[in-house]
Coordinates of C-alpha atoms (C1' of nucleotides) in Angstrom, one line a residue:
Chain C
M1 CA -183.5 -39.9 1.1
A2 CA -185.6 -43.0 1.6
Q3 CA -187.4 -41.7 4.7
K4 CA -187.3 -38.6 6.8
P5 CA -184.6 -38.8 9.5
S6 CA -185.7 -38.1 13.1
I7 CA -184.2 -37.8 16.6
P8 CA -185.2 -39.8 19.7
K9 CA -188.2 -38.7 21.7
G10 CA -187.3 -36.0 24.3
T11 CA -184.2 -34.8 22.5
R12 CA -183.6 -31.7 20.6
D13 CA -181.5 -30.0 17.9
F14 CA -180.4 -26.5 18.7
A15 CA -180.3 -23.9 15.9
P16 CA -177.6 -21.1 16.0
S17 CA -179.8 -18.6 17.8
E18 CA -180.9 -21.2 20.3
V19 CA -177.2 -22.0 21.1
Q20 CA -176.5 -18.3 21.5
K21 CA -179.3 -18.0 24.0
R22 CA -178.3 -21.1 25.9
N23 CA -174.7 -19.9 26.0
Y24 CA -175.9 -16.6 27.4
I25 CA -177.4 -18.4 30.3
F26 CA -174.4 -20.7 30.7
D27 CA -172.0 -17.7 30.8
I28 CA -174.0 -15.9 33.5
V29 CA -174.3 -19.1 35.6
R30 CA -170.7 -20.0 35.2
K31 CA -169.5 -16.5 36.0
R32 CA -171.6 -16.4 39.1
F33 CA -170.4 -19.8 40.2
E34 CA -166.9 -18.6 39.9
T35 CA -167.4 -15.3 41.7
F36 CA -168.8 -17.4 44.6
G37 CA -165.6 -19.4 44.7
F38 CA -166.7 -22.6 43.0
Q39 CA -164.3 -24.6 40.8
P40 CA -165.4 -26.6 37.7
I41 CA -165.1 -30.3 37.3
E42 CA -166.5 -32.7 34.7
T43 CA -167.4 -36.4 35.0
P44 CA -168.0 -39.0 32.3
S45 CA -171.4 -39.1 30.6
F46 CA -171.8 -42.7 31.6
E47 CA -170.9 -44.5 34.9
N48 CA -170.7 -48.0 36.1
S49 CA -174.3 -49.1 36.7
E50 CA -173.7 -49.9 40.4
T51 CA -172.6 -46.3 40.9
L52 CA -176.0 -45.1 39.9
M53 CA -178.5 -47.9 40.6
G54 CA -180.3 -47.8 43.9
K55 CA -179.4 -44.1 44.6
Y56 CA -182.6 -42.5 43.4
G57 CA -185.2 -45.0 44.7
D58 CA -187.1 -47.5 42.6
E59 CA -188.6 -44.8 40.5
G60 CA -185.1 -43.4 39.7
D61 CA -183.8 -46.9 38.7
R62 CA -186.6 -47.2 36.2
L63 CA -185.6 -43.8 34.6
I64 CA -181.9 -44.6 34.3
F65 CA -180.8 -45.2 30.7
K66 CA -178.9 -48.5 30.7
I67 CA -176.2 -49.1 28.1
L68 CA -176.1 -52.6 26.5
N69 CA -172.8 -54.4 26.8
S70 CA -170.7 -54.7 23.7
G71 CA -170.1 -57.9 21.8
D72 CA -172.1 -61.0 22.2
F73 CA -173.6 -60.0 25.6
L74 CA -176.2 -62.8 25.6
S75 CA -173.7 -65.6 25.6
K76 CA -172.6 -64.5 29.1
V77 CA -176.1 -65.0 30.5
D78 CA -176.5 -68.5 31.9
E79 CA -179.5 -70.5 30.8
G80 CA -181.4 -70.4 34.0
T81 CA -181.3 -66.6 34.2
Y82 CA -182.2 -66.3 30.6
E83 CA -185.1 -68.7 30.8
A84 CA -186.5 -67.0 33.9
K85 CA -187.1 -63.9 31.8
N86 CA -186.7 -61.8 34.9
F87 CA -186.0 -58.2 34.0
S88 CA -184.2 -57.3 37.1
L89 CA -182.0 -60.4 37.1
I90 CA -181.0 -60.1 33.4
T91 CA -180.4 -56.4 33.3
P92 CA -177.2 -56.4 35.4
R93 CA -175.8 -59.3 33.3
I94 CA -176.2 -57.6 29.9
S95 CA -175.8 -53.9 31.0
E96 CA -172.8 -52.8 33.1
K97 CA -172.9 -49.1 32.3
A98 CA -175.6 -46.4 32.5
L99 CA -176.0 -42.8 31.4
R100 CA -175.6 -40.2 34.1
Y101 CA -179.0 -39.4 35.8
D102 CA -177.9 -36.3 37.7
L103 CA -174.7 -34.6 38.7
T104 CA -174.9 -35.1 42.4
V105 CA -174.2 -38.8 42.7
P106 CA -171.3 -38.7 40.2
F107 CA -169.9 -35.9 42.2
A108 CA -170.1 -37.9 45.4
R109 CA -168.3 -40.7 43.6
Y110 CA -165.7 -38.2 42.4
V111 CA -165.2 -36.9 46.0
V112 CA -164.6 -40.4 47.3
M113 CA -162.3 -41.3 44.5
H114 CA -160.2 -38.2 44.8
Q115 CA -160.5 -37.5 48.5
N116 CA -156.8 -37.4 49.0
E117 CA -156.2 -34.8 46.3
I118 CA -159.1 -32.5 47.4
D119 CA -158.7 -29.6 49.8
F120 CA -161.8 -29.5 51.9
P121 CA -164.1 -27.6 52.0
F122 CA -164.4 -28.2 48.3
K123 CA -166.8 -26.0 46.3
R124 CA -167.3 -27.4 42.9
Y125 CA -169.6 -26.6 40.0
Q126 CA -170.5 -28.8 37.1
I127 CA -172.5 -28.0 33.9
Q128 CA -173.2 -31.1 31.9
P129 CA -176.1 -32.9 30.3
V130 CA -178.0 -35.7 32.1
W131 CA -180.4 -38.3 30.8
R132 CA -183.6 -39.7 32.1
A133 CA -185.9 -42.3 30.4
D134 CA -188.9 -40.2 31.3
R135 CA -192.0 -39.5 29.3
P136 CA -191.5 -36.0 27.9
Q137 CA -193.7 -33.0 28.6
K138 CA -193.3 -29.3 28.3
G139 CA -190.0 -28.4 30.0
R140 CA -189.3 -32.1 30.6
F141 CA -186.8 -33.8 28.4
R142 CA -184.9 -37.0 28.2
E143 CA -181.6 -35.2 27.6
F144 CA -181.2 -31.9 29.5
Y145 CA -178.5 -29.8 31.2
Q146 CA -178.0 -29.4 34.9
C147 CA -175.9 -26.7 36.4
D148 CA -174.9 -27.7 39.9
A149 CA -172.9 -26.0 42.6
D150 CA -172.1 -28.0 45.7
V151 CA -170.0 -27.6 48.8
V152 CA -168.6 -30.7 50.6
G153 CA -166.8 -30.8 53.9
A154 CA -168.4 -27.8 55.5
N155 CA -171.1 -28.1 58.1
S156 CA -171.8 -24.4 58.5
L157 CA -175.2 -23.1 57.7
L158 CA -173.4 -20.2 56.2
Q159 CA -173.3 -22.4 53.0
E160 CA -177.1 -22.5 52.8
V161 CA -177.2 -18.7 53.2
E162 CA -174.6 -18.4 50.4
L163 CA -176.5 -20.7 48.1
V164 CA -179.7 -18.7 48.5
Q165 CA -177.6 -15.6 47.6
L166 CA -176.1 -17.4 44.6
Y167 CA -179.6 -18.2 43.3
D168 CA -180.5 -14.5 43.8
A169 CA -177.4 -13.3 42.0
V170 CA -177.8 -15.6 39.0
F171 CA -181.5 -14.7 38.5
T172 CA -180.8 -11.0 39.0
D173 CA -178.1 -11.2 36.3
L174 CA -180.5 -13.0 34.0
K175 CA -183.0 -10.1 34.6
L176 CA -185.5 -12.7 35.8
E177 CA -187.3 -11.0 38.6
G178 CA -189.7 -12.4 41.1
V179 CA -188.5 -16.0 41.3
T180 CA -189.5 -17.6 44.6
I181 CA -186.9 -19.6 46.5
K182 CA -188.8 -22.0 48.6
L183 CA -187.1 -23.2 51.7
N184 CA -187.9 -26.2 54.0
N185 CA -186.0 -28.5 56.2
R186 CA -186.0 -32.3 56.4
K187 CA -185.7 -32.1 60.1
I188 CA -189.0 -30.2 60.3
L189 CA -190.7 -32.8 58.3
S190 CA -189.3 -35.5 60.5
G191 CA -190.3 -33.5 63.6
I192 CA -193.9 -33.2 62.4
A193 CA -194.1 -36.9 61.6
E194 CA -192.8 -37.6 65.1
V195 CA -195.3 -35.2 66.8
I196 CA -198.2 -36.8 65.0
G197 CA -196.9 -40.3 65.7
A198 CA -196.2 -41.2 62.1
Q199 CA -192.4 -41.6 62.1
D200 CA -192.7 -44.8 60.1
L201 CA -194.8 -43.1 57.5
L202 CA -192.5 -40.1 56.9
I203 CA -192.2 -40.6 53.2
D204 CA -195.9 -41.2 52.7
F205 CA -196.8 -38.3 54.9
T206 CA -194.5 -35.9 53.0
V207 CA -195.4 -37.1 49.5
A208 CA -199.0 -36.3 50.4
L209 CA -198.2 -33.0 52.0
D210 CA -196.2 -32.0 48.9
K211 CA -199.3 -32.0 46.9
L212 CA -201.1 -29.4 49.0
D213 CA -201.1 -26.6 46.4
K214 CA -202.1 -29.0 43.7
I215 CA -205.0 -31.0 45.2
G216 CA -206.0 -28.9 48.1
V217 CA -206.6 -29.6 51.8
D218 CA -209.2 -32.2 51.3
G219 CA -207.2 -34.0 48.6
V220 CA -204.2 -34.1 50.9
K221 CA -206.2 -35.5 53.8
K222 CA -207.7 -38.1 51.6
E223 CA -204.3 -39.2 50.3
M224 CA -202.8 -39.3 53.8
K225 CA -205.6 -41.5 54.9
E226 CA -205.0 -43.8 51.9
R227 CA -201.4 -43.9 52.8
G228 CA -202.1 -45.2 56.2
L229 CA -202.2 -42.1 58.5
T230 CA -204.7 -42.2 61.3
D231 CA -207.5 -39.6 61.6
E232 CA -205.9 -38.4 64.8
A233 CA -202.6 -37.9 63.1
I234 CA -204.2 -36.1 60.2
S235 CA -206.1 -33.7 62.5
K236 CA -202.8 -32.9 64.3
V237 CA -201.3 -31.9 60.9
E238 CA -204.3 -29.6 60.3
P239 CA -202.5 -26.4 61.4
L240 CA -199.9 -27.0 58.6
F241 CA -202.5 -26.7 55.9
H242 CA -203.3 -23.1 57.0
L243 CA -199.8 -22.0 57.8
S244 CA -199.5 -18.5 56.4
G245 CA -198.1 -15.0 57.0
S246 CA -194.6 -13.8 57.0
N247 CA -191.6 -16.2 57.3
I248 CA -191.2 -15.1 60.9
E249 CA -194.8 -15.8 61.7
Q250 CA -194.5 -19.2 60.2
L251 CA -191.4 -19.9 62.1
N252 CA -193.1 -19.0 65.4
A253 CA -196.0 -21.3 64.5
L254 CA -193.7 -24.1 63.7
D255 CA -191.8 -23.5 66.9
T256 CA -195.0 -24.0 68.9
L257 CA -196.0 -27.1 66.9
L258 CA -192.7 -28.8 67.2
K259 CA -191.6 -27.8 70.7
E260 CA -191.8 -31.4 71.9
S261 CA -189.7 -32.8 69.1
E262 CA -186.0 -32.4 69.5
I263 CA -185.3 -32.9 65.8
G264 CA -188.1 -30.7 64.8
S265 CA -186.9 -27.9 67.0
K266 CA -183.5 -28.2 65.5
G267 CA -185.0 -27.9 62.0
V268 CA -186.8 -24.8 63.0
D269 CA -183.6 -23.3 64.5
E270 CA -181.7 -24.0 61.2
L271 CA -184.5 -22.5 59.1
R272 CA -184.6 -19.5 61.4
F273 CA -180.8 -18.9 61.0
I274 CA -181.0 -19.1 57.2
I275 CA -184.0 -16.8 57.0
E276 CA -182.6 -14.2 59.4
S277 CA -179.1 -14.3 57.8
V278 CA -180.5 -13.8 54.3
A279 CA -182.8 -11.1 55.5
D280 CA -179.8 -9.3 57.1
S281 CA -178.1 -8.8 53.8
G282 CA -181.2 -8.8 51.7
L283 CA -181.9 -10.2 48.2
K284 CA -181.7 -8.3 45.0
S285 CA -184.7 -9.7 43.1
A286 CA -185.7 -13.1 44.4
I287 CA -188.2 -13.9 47.2
L288 CA -187.3 -16.3 49.9
S289 CA -190.2 -18.1 51.3
I290 CA -190.8 -20.9 53.8
D291 CA -192.8 -23.8 52.4
V292 CA -193.2 -26.7 54.8
T293 CA -195.0 -28.7 52.0
L294 CA -191.8 -28.8 50.0
A295 CA -190.6 -32.4 50.1
R296 CA -188.3 -33.2 47.2
G297 CA -185.2 -35.3 47.2
L298 CA -186.0 -37.0 50.5
N299 CA -183.9 -40.0 49.5
Y300 CA -180.8 -38.1 50.5
Y301 CA -181.5 -34.6 51.8
T302 CA -181.1 -34.4 55.6
G303 CA -181.3 -30.7 56.3
A304 CA -182.3 -27.7 54.2
I305 CA -184.5 -28.4 51.1
L306 CA -184.6 -25.7 48.4
E307 CA -186.6 -25.3 45.3
V308 CA -187.0 -22.4 42.9
A309 CA -190.3 -21.5 41.3
A310 CA -190.6 -19.4 38.2
P311 CA -192.2 -15.9 38.6
S312 CA -196.0 -16.2 39.1
G313 CA -197.8 -16.3 35.8
V314 CA -195.3 -18.6 34.1
K315 CA -196.6 -22.1 33.9
M316 CA -193.4 -24.1 34.5
G317 CA -192.2 -26.7 36.9
S318 CA -189.4 -25.8 39.2
I319 CA -186.4 -24.2 37.6
G320 CA -183.9 -25.2 40.3
G321 CA -183.6 -27.2 43.4
G322 CA -181.1 -28.3 46.1
G323 CA -180.5 -29.1 49.7
R324 CA -178.2 -30.4 52.4
Y325 CA -177.2 -34.1 52.5
D326 CA -175.2 -35.1 55.5
D327 CA -173.9 -38.4 54.3
L328 CA -174.0 -38.6 50.5
T329 CA -170.5 -40.0 50.2
G330 CA -171.3 -42.6 52.8
I331 CA -172.8 -44.8 50.1
F332 CA -169.4 -44.9 48.5
G333 CA -167.6 -45.6 51.8
L334 CA -166.5 -42.1 53.0
K335 CA -168.3 -41.3 56.2
D336 CA -169.1 -38.0 57.9
V337 CA -168.6 -35.7 54.9
S338 CA -171.5 -33.2 54.7
G339 CA -172.6 -31.7 51.5
V340 CA -175.0 -29.0 50.4
G341 CA -175.8 -27.9 46.9
I342 CA -178.1 -26.4 44.4
S343 CA -179.0 -27.0 40.8
F344 CA -180.2 -24.8 37.9
G345 CA -182.5 -26.3 35.3
L346 CA -181.0 -24.6 32.2
D347 CA -183.6 -25.9 29.7
R348 CA -186.5 -24.6 31.8
I349 CA -184.8 -21.3 32.6
Y350 CA -184.5 -20.9 28.8
L351 CA -188.2 -21.5 28.3
V352 CA -189.1 -19.0 31.0
L353 CA -186.7 -16.3 29.6
E354 CA -188.1 -16.9 26.1
E355 CA -191.7 -16.7 27.3
L356 CA -191.0 -13.4 29.1
G357 CA -188.9 -12.0 26.3
L358 CA -185.9 -11.5 28.6
F359 CA -183.1 -12.4 26.2
P360 CA -181.0 -9.4 25.1
E361 CA -182.1 -8.1 21.8
A362 CA -178.8 -8.4 20.0
I363 CA -178.2 -11.9 21.1
D364 CA -178.8 -13.5 17.7
Q365 CA -176.8 -10.9 15.8
S366 CA -174.2 -13.3 14.5
L367 CA -172.6 -10.7 12.2
Q368 CA -172.0 -7.0 12.7
V369 CA -170.8 -6.3 9.2
L370 CA -171.4 -8.0 5.9
C371 CA -169.4 -6.8 2.8
L372 CA -171.2 -7.4 -0.5
N373 CA -169.4 -9.1 -3.3
F374 CA -169.2 -7.2 -6.6
G375 CA -166.7 -9.4 -8.4
E376 CA -163.2 -10.8 -8.0
K377 CA -161.2 -7.6 -7.9
E378 CA -163.5 -5.8 -5.6
S379 CA -163.9 -8.8 -3.2
L380 CA -160.2 -9.3 -2.9
R381 CA -159.8 -5.7 -1.7
A382 CA -162.9 -6.1 0.5
L383 CA -161.4 -9.1 2.1
K384 CA -158.4 -7.0 3.3
L385 CA -160.8 -4.5 4.9
I386 CA -162.9 -7.4 6.5
N387 CA -159.7 -8.8 8.0
Q388 CA -158.9 -5.4 9.5
L389 CA -162.3 -5.4 11.1
R390 CA -161.9 -9.0 12.3
D391 CA -158.5 -8.1 13.9
A392 CA -160.3 -5.3 15.7
G393 CA -162.7 -8.0 17.2
I394 CA -165.6 -7.2 15.0
K395 CA -167.8 -10.0 13.6
A396 CA -167.4 -9.4 9.9
D397 CA -167.8 -11.5 6.8
I398 CA -167.9 -11.1 3.0
Y399 CA -170.5 -12.6 0.8
P400 CA -168.8 -15.4 -1.0
S401 CA -170.1 -15.0 -4.5
D402 CA -171.0 -12.1 -6.7
T403 CA -174.7 -12.9 -7.1
K404 CA -177.3 -10.2 -7.5
I405 CA -176.9 -7.3 -5.1
Q406 CA -180.6 -7.5 -4.3
K407 CA -180.1 -11.1 -3.1
Q408 CA -177.0 -10.2 -1.1
F409 CA -178.9 -7.4 0.6
K410 CA -181.8 -9.7 1.4
Y411 CA -179.4 -12.2 2.9
A412 CA -177.9 -9.4 5.1
N413 CA -181.4 -8.4 6.1
N414 CA -182.5 -11.9 7.1
R415 CA -179.4 -12.4 9.1
N416 CA -180.0 -9.2 11.0
V417 CA -176.7 -7.6 10.0
P418 CA -176.7 -4.0 11.1
Y419 CA -174.1 -2.7 8.7
V420 CA -173.5 -3.6 5.1
I421 CA -170.3 -2.5 3.2
L422 CA -170.3 -1.9 -0.5
I423 CA -167.1 -1.8 -2.5
G424 CA -168.0 -1.7 -6.2
E425 CA -166.0 -0.7 -9.3
Q426 CA -166.6 3.0 -8.6
E427 CA -165.5 2.8 -4.9
L428 CA -162.4 0.7 -5.7
E429 CA -161.4 3.4 -8.3
N430 CA -161.8 6.2 -5.7
G431 CA -160.2 4.2 -2.8
E432 CA -163.5 4.3 -0.8
F433 CA -166.0 2.1 0.8
V434 CA -169.7 2.7 1.5
V435 CA -171.3 1.8 4.8
K436 CA -175.0 1.3 4.8
N437 CA -176.9 1.4 8.1
M438 CA -179.5 -1.3 7.7
T439 CA -181.9 -0.1 10.4
Q440 CA -181.9 3.5 9.3
G441 CA -181.2 3.1 5.6
S442 CA -178.6 5.8 5.6
Q443 CA -175.2 5.5 3.9
E444 CA -171.8 7.1 4.4
T445 CA -168.5 6.9 2.6
H446 CA -165.1 6.2 4.2
L447 CA -161.6 5.9 2.8
L448 CA -160.2 2.4 2.3
S449 CA -156.9 3.8 3.6
N450 CA -158.5 4.9 6.8
P451 CA -161.2 2.6 8.2
D452 CA -160.4 3.6 11.8
N453 CA -163.3 5.9 12.3
F454 CA -165.7 3.2 11.2
I455 CA -164.1 0.6 13.4
Q456 CA -164.2 2.9 16.4
S457 CA -167.9 3.7 15.9
L458 CA -168.6 -0.1 15.9
Q459 CA -166.6 -0.7 19.0
L460 CA -168.7 1.9 20.9
N461 CA -171.8 -0.2 20.4
Chain B
rG1 C1' -194.8 -47.3 33.5
rU2 C1' -200.8 -45.8 33.3
rG3 C1' -204.7 -42.8 30.8
rG4 C1' -205.7 -39.1 27.2
rU5 C1' -204.2 -35.7 23.1
rU6 C1' -201.7 -34.1 18.5
rG7 C1' -199.5 -34.8 13.4
rU8 C1' -202.0 -31.6 6.4
rA9 C1' -196.6 -27.0 2.0
rG10 C1' -190.2 -24.6 4.9
rC11 C1' -193.5 -22.2 9.2
rU12 C1' -198.6 -21.2 11.5
rC13 C1' -203.0 -23.4 10.5
rA14 C1' -208.2 -24.3 7.5
rG15 C1' -210.3 -28.7 5.2
rC16 C1' -218.4 -29.9 6.5
rU17 C1' -222.0 -36.4 7.9
rG18 C1' -216.1 -40.3 3.8
rG19 C1' -217.0 -38.1 -2.7
rU20 C1' -213.6 -36.4 -8.3
rU21 C1' -207.9 -31.8 -9.4
rA22 C1' -206.3 -30.8 -0.8
rG23 C1' -206.5 -24.7 0.5
rA24 C1' -205.0 -19.8 3.1
rG25 C1' -201.5 -16.5 5.4
rC26 C1' -196.3 -16.0 6.1
rG27 C1' -191.8 -17.6 3.8
rC28 C1' -189.2 -19.1 -0.8
rU29 C1' -188.2 -18.3 -6.4
rU30 C1' -188.7 -15.0 -10.7
rG31 C1' -190.0 -10.2 -12.6
rA32 C1' -191.3 -4.8 -12.1
rU33 C1' -185.8 -2.8 -10.2
rU34 C1' -178.4 -4.9 -14.8
rG35 C1' -175.5 -1.1 -7.6
rU36 C1' -179.7 -1.2 -2.6
rG37 C1' -182.7 -5.1 1.7
rG38 C1' -186.8 -4.2 5.2
rU39 C1' -192.7 -1.5 1.9
rU40 C1' -195.7 -2.5 -2.7
rC41 C1' -197.5 -5.1 -7.3
rA42 C1' -197.5 -9.4 -10.7
rA43 C1' -196.4 -14.4 -11.7
rG44 C1' -194.4 -19.2 -10.1
rA45 C1' -192.5 -23.5 -7.4
rG46 C1' -193.6 -26.5 -3.3
rG47 C1' -197.8 -31.7 -0.2
rU48 C1' -196.2 -40.2 -0.4
rC49 C1' -202.2 -35.5 4.2
rG50 C1' -196.5 -38.8 10.4
rC51 C1' -195.7 -44.2 9.0
rC52 C1' -197.8 -49.3 8.3
rG53 C1' -202.0 -52.1 7.6
rG54 C1' -207.6 -52.7 7.5
rU55 C1' -212.9 -51.3 6.2
rU56 C1' -215.1 -49.1 1.6
rC57 C1' -217.0 -48.5 -5.2
rG58 C1' -214.2 -44.4 -3.0
rA59 C1' -210.2 -42.5 3.0
rA60 C1' -206.7 -36.3 4.9
rC61 C1' -211.5 -37.9 7.3
rC62 C1' -213.7 -44.3 9.8
rC63 C1' -210.9 -48.8 12.5
rG64 C1' -206.2 -51.2 14.4
rG65 C1' -201.0 -50.8 15.2
rU66 C1' -196.7 -47.8 15.5
rC67 C1' -193.8 -43.3 15.9
rU68 C1' -194.1 -38.1 17.4
rU69 C1' -196.2 -33.8 20.2
rC70 C1' -198.5 -32.0 24.3
rC71 C1' -201.6 -33.0 28.9
rA72 C1' -202.9 -35.6 33.6
rC73 C1' -200.9 -39.4 37.0
rC74 C1' -196.0 -41.3 38.8
rC75 C1' -191.8 -38.8 39.5
rC76 C1' -188.9 -34.6 38.6
rA77 C1' -184.9 -29.9 36.5

RNA sequence: GUGGUUGUAGCUCAGCUGGUUAGAGCGCUUGAUUGUGGUUCAAGAGGUCGCCGGUUCGAACCCGGUCUUCCACCCCA
């Protein structure tokens, strides 16, 4: 070993117990997706560059991992382009494929390609890794999993209501209580921009507004001014900074503020419908809260905007997000197909569950029973018993070599095995096996000819 | 992409203004215990001080570069 091996920045290895915990989250999310009627699809880990480029804004393009062409890719670049040393000109000539940046755009591509085979409305879910050439931080990786559920071909706001309930159902099943589902609407943001006379500065206006909880009222005002909003416009937005109270109170305030904007009023109506419908059936553990400062994914969201914040006290970026996009497939030539979807950030949810100690205790119990090895004759008989246990669905194994019993016990202890079986010379002679309960230290003897009582006691757990 | 931060034993971390042989706890190995772990006691193994270069009589420590970690921007799950 000349030098220590390493893995690329922002990537991770997963140890057995980590994989178990990740699968625990996957299983709950997948089960919930399916009980809500979503069907699974998968798409390639890399796409043609033109499928991805330009779909996430300039910032997004920068963060897309490009794949170098195979072979002598430089020979295909003409001298002029090469000499110009212009990054954006050369890139498309030497890279024609790129790693998936999210699951939504590949899904839109999928819908367009398979539109004749799909029965609309189409509810699909997808759990796959995505890659971003971002600078890593806590809970921010260059390779991470997204778990997406989207509905295409249904305009009804009932979908938004269902997606809020889906978030609630998943986080309830994960025992993660007190997550906040923040809700906003692109139309409301457009309406506000209209009312204050800053339609052209919608993005600048919302990006600044989005920072309210981070940099405060004065910081936002300053940034808005820097981004070109007039003092008059800023003073008109003032009421938004102090929007508080219940969801209904906020809705009423927005109603007043936006009564002169057609699009804004429509946004308020939509928001009201979702809020009231969700309230009607209630949420099990999540909190639904209007947040007009929420302004993510503006490049394609057209209606509802959703974001999930971890329970207060946990320092973590959003653990989920989503929204309504009226024309996502339009960029691939299929018009008038509305979509709405949500995404779960598995890797961040993992960190939150870990921090709060919410994983089930027995999750890294990879073995229920370990049989110690006392030698060839004993271990061959033990293997028969172990196979009986395995056929009964019990995770059972036999120590492969007859090293010192002390060492074998220590191994069982380190692996968190709750039951150890001993079949030594004496037991073999008597046709018995001894079961040691590792948590209590107690031992009991069973007949090799009748392991059923022991098997049943394990299955009860 | 910009600015900052971190890296010492398998793990968590000490290590003074640069000074000789770099330490602790946990873990590991061996023994007390030839059929009993998790407790205890004793002994032992384990380190190119992230990597490359520079300054110096002398570098874990100072300087430059690079990789990595985390943080703030940007953006985002």
